[in-house]
Short mmCIF file of C-alpha atoms in Angstrom, two decimals:
data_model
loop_
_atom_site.label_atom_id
_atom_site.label_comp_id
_atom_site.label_asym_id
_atom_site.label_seq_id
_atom_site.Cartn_x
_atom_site.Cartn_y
_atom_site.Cartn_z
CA UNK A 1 115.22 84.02 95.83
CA UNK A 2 116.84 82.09 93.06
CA UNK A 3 120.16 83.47 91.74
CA UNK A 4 119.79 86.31 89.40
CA UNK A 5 116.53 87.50 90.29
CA UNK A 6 115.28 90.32 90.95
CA UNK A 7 113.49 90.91 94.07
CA UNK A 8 109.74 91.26 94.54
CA UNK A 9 110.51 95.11 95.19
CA UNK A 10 112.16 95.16 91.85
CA UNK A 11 109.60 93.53 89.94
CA UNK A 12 106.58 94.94 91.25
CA UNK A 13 107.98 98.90 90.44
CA UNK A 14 108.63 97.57 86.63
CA UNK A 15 105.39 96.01 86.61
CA UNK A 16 103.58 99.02 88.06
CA UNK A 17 106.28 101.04 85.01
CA UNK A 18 104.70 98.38 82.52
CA UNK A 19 101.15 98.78 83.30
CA UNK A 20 101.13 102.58 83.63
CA UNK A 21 102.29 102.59 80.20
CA UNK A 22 99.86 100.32 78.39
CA UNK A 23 97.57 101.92 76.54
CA UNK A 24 95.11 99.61 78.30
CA UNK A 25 95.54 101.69 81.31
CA UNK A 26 94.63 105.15 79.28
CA UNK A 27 91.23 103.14 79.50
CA UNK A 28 91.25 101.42 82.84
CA UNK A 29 93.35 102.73 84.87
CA UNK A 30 92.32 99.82 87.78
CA UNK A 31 92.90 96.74 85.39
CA UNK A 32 91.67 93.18 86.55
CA UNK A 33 94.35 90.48 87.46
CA UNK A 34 92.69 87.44 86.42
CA UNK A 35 93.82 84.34 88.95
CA UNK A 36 92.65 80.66 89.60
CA UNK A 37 91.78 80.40 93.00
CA UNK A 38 92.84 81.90 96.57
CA UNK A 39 96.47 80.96 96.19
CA UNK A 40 97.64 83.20 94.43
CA UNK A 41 96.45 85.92 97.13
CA UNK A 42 98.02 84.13 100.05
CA UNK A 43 101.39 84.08 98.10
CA UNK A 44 101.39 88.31 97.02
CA UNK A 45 100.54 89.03 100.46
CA UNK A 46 103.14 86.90 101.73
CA UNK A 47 105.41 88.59 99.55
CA UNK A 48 103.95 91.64 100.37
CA UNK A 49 105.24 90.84 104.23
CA UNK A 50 108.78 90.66 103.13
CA UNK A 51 108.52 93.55 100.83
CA UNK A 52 110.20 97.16 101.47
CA UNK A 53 109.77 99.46 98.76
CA UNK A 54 106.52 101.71 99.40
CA UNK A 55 105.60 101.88 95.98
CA UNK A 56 106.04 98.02 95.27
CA UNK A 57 104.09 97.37 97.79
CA UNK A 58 101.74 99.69 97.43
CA UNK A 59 101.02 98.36 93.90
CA UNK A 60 101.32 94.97 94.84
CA UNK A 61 98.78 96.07 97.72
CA UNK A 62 96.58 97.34 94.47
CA UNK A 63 97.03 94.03 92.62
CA UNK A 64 95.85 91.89 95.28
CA UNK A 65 92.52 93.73 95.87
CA UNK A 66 92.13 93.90 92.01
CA UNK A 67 92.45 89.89 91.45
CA UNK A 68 89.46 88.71 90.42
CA UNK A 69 89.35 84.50 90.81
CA UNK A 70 87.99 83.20 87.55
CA UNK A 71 87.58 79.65 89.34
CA UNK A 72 84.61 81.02 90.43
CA UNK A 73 83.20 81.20 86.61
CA UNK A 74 84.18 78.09 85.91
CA UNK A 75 82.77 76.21 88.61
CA UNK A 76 79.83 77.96 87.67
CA UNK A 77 79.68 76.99 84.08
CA UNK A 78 80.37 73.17 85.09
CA UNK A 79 77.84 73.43 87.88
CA UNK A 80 80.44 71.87 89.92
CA UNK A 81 81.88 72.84 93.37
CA UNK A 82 85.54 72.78 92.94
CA UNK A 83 88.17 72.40 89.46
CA UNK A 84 91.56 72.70 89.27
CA UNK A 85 93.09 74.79 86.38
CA UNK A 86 94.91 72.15 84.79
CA UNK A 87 92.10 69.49 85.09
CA UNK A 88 89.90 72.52 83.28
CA UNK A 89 93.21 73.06 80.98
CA UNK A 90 93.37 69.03 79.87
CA UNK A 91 89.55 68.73 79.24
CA UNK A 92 89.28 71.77 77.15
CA UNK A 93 92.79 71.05 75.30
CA UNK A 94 91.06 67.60 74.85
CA UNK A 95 94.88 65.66 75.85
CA UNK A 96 97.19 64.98 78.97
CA UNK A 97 98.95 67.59 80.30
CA UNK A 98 101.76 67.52 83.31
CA UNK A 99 101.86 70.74 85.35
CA UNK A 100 104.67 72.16 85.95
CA UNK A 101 103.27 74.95 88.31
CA UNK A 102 104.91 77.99 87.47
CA UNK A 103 103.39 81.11 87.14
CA UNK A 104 104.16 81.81 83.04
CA UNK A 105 102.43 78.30 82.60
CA UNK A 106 99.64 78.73 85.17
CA UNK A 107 99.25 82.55 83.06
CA UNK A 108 99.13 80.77 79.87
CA UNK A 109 96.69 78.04 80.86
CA UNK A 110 94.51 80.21 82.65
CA UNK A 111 94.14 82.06 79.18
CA UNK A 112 93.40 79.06 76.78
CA UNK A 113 90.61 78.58 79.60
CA UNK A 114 89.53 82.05 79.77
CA UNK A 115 89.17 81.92 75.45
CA UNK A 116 87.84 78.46 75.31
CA UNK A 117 85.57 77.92 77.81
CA UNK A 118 82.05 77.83 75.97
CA UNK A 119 83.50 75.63 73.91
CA UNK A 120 82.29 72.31 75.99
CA UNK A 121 79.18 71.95 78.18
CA UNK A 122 78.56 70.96 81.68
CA UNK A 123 78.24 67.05 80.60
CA UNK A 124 81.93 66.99 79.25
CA UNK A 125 83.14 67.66 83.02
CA UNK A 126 82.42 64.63 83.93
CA UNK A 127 85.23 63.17 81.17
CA UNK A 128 87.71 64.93 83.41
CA UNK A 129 91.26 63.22 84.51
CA UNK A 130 92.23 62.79 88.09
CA UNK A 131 93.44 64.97 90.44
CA UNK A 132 97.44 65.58 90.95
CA UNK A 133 98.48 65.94 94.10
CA UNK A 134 99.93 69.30 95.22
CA UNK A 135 103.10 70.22 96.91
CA UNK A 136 102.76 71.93 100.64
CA UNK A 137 103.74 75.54 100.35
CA UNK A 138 104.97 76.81 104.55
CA UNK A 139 102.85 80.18 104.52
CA UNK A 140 105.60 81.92 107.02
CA UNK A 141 108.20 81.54 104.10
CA UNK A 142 108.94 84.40 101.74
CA UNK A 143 107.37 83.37 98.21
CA UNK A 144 110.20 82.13 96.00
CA UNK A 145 110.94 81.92 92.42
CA UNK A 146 110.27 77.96 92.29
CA UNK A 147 106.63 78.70 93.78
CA UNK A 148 105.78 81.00 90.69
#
């Protein structure tokens, strides 16, 4: 855990705090948690496993079942089998971009996407930049703050 933070246990109990008192929730109270890929599953339930508060983990339980992988809608809009966020990100945002893979950037690409999205067609995909190459994560590790 990087100095200062709070733990998962902490942060999951204000996050539940947060959500129950949206006014969002008055509506729907099982919100969708909108994610690219399977990733970000393997790393709650990893932090799940080192987890010891019953109601952070029960809400980070709830979380996890309610993530719904919008990688799926964009492969389907592209016709294509698999995209990577920031290679969806950079052709959308029509420039370069450098990931920095954290999870407040990854949350705010993941929204241009989600809001600009019919703006191109399936030909533009093929315009797309190459692929970075990704960092090995060891699954038996707790999640830390550098992964987000």
């Amino acid at each position: 855990m990087a100095d200062g933070a709070n733990s998962a246990d902490e942060v999951f109990v204000n996050f539940d705090n947060w959500v129950v008192n949206t006014a969002l929730y008055a509506k729907d109270p099982h919100p969708k948690y909108y994610v690219y890929g399977s990733n970000d599953a393997g790393f709650l339930q990893r932090t799940i496993n080192h987890m010891t508060n019953p109601m952070a983990i029960s809400f980070a339980t709830s979380v996890k079942a309610l993530m719904v992988d919008y990688s799926k809608t964009v492969k389907s809009h592209f016709k294509v089998g698999q995209i990577g966020l920031n290679r969806v990100y950079q052709l959308l945002k029509d420039e370069e971009h450098m990931q920095k893979h954290d999870a407040l950037e990854d949350a705010m690409m993941l929204k241009y996407v989600q809001e600009h999205l019919c703006d191109v067609v399936e030909e533009d995909a093929v315009n797309l930049p190459p692929v970075q190459k990704k960092s090995n994560v060891n699954k038996d590790e707790p999640a830390t703050a550098e992964e987000q």
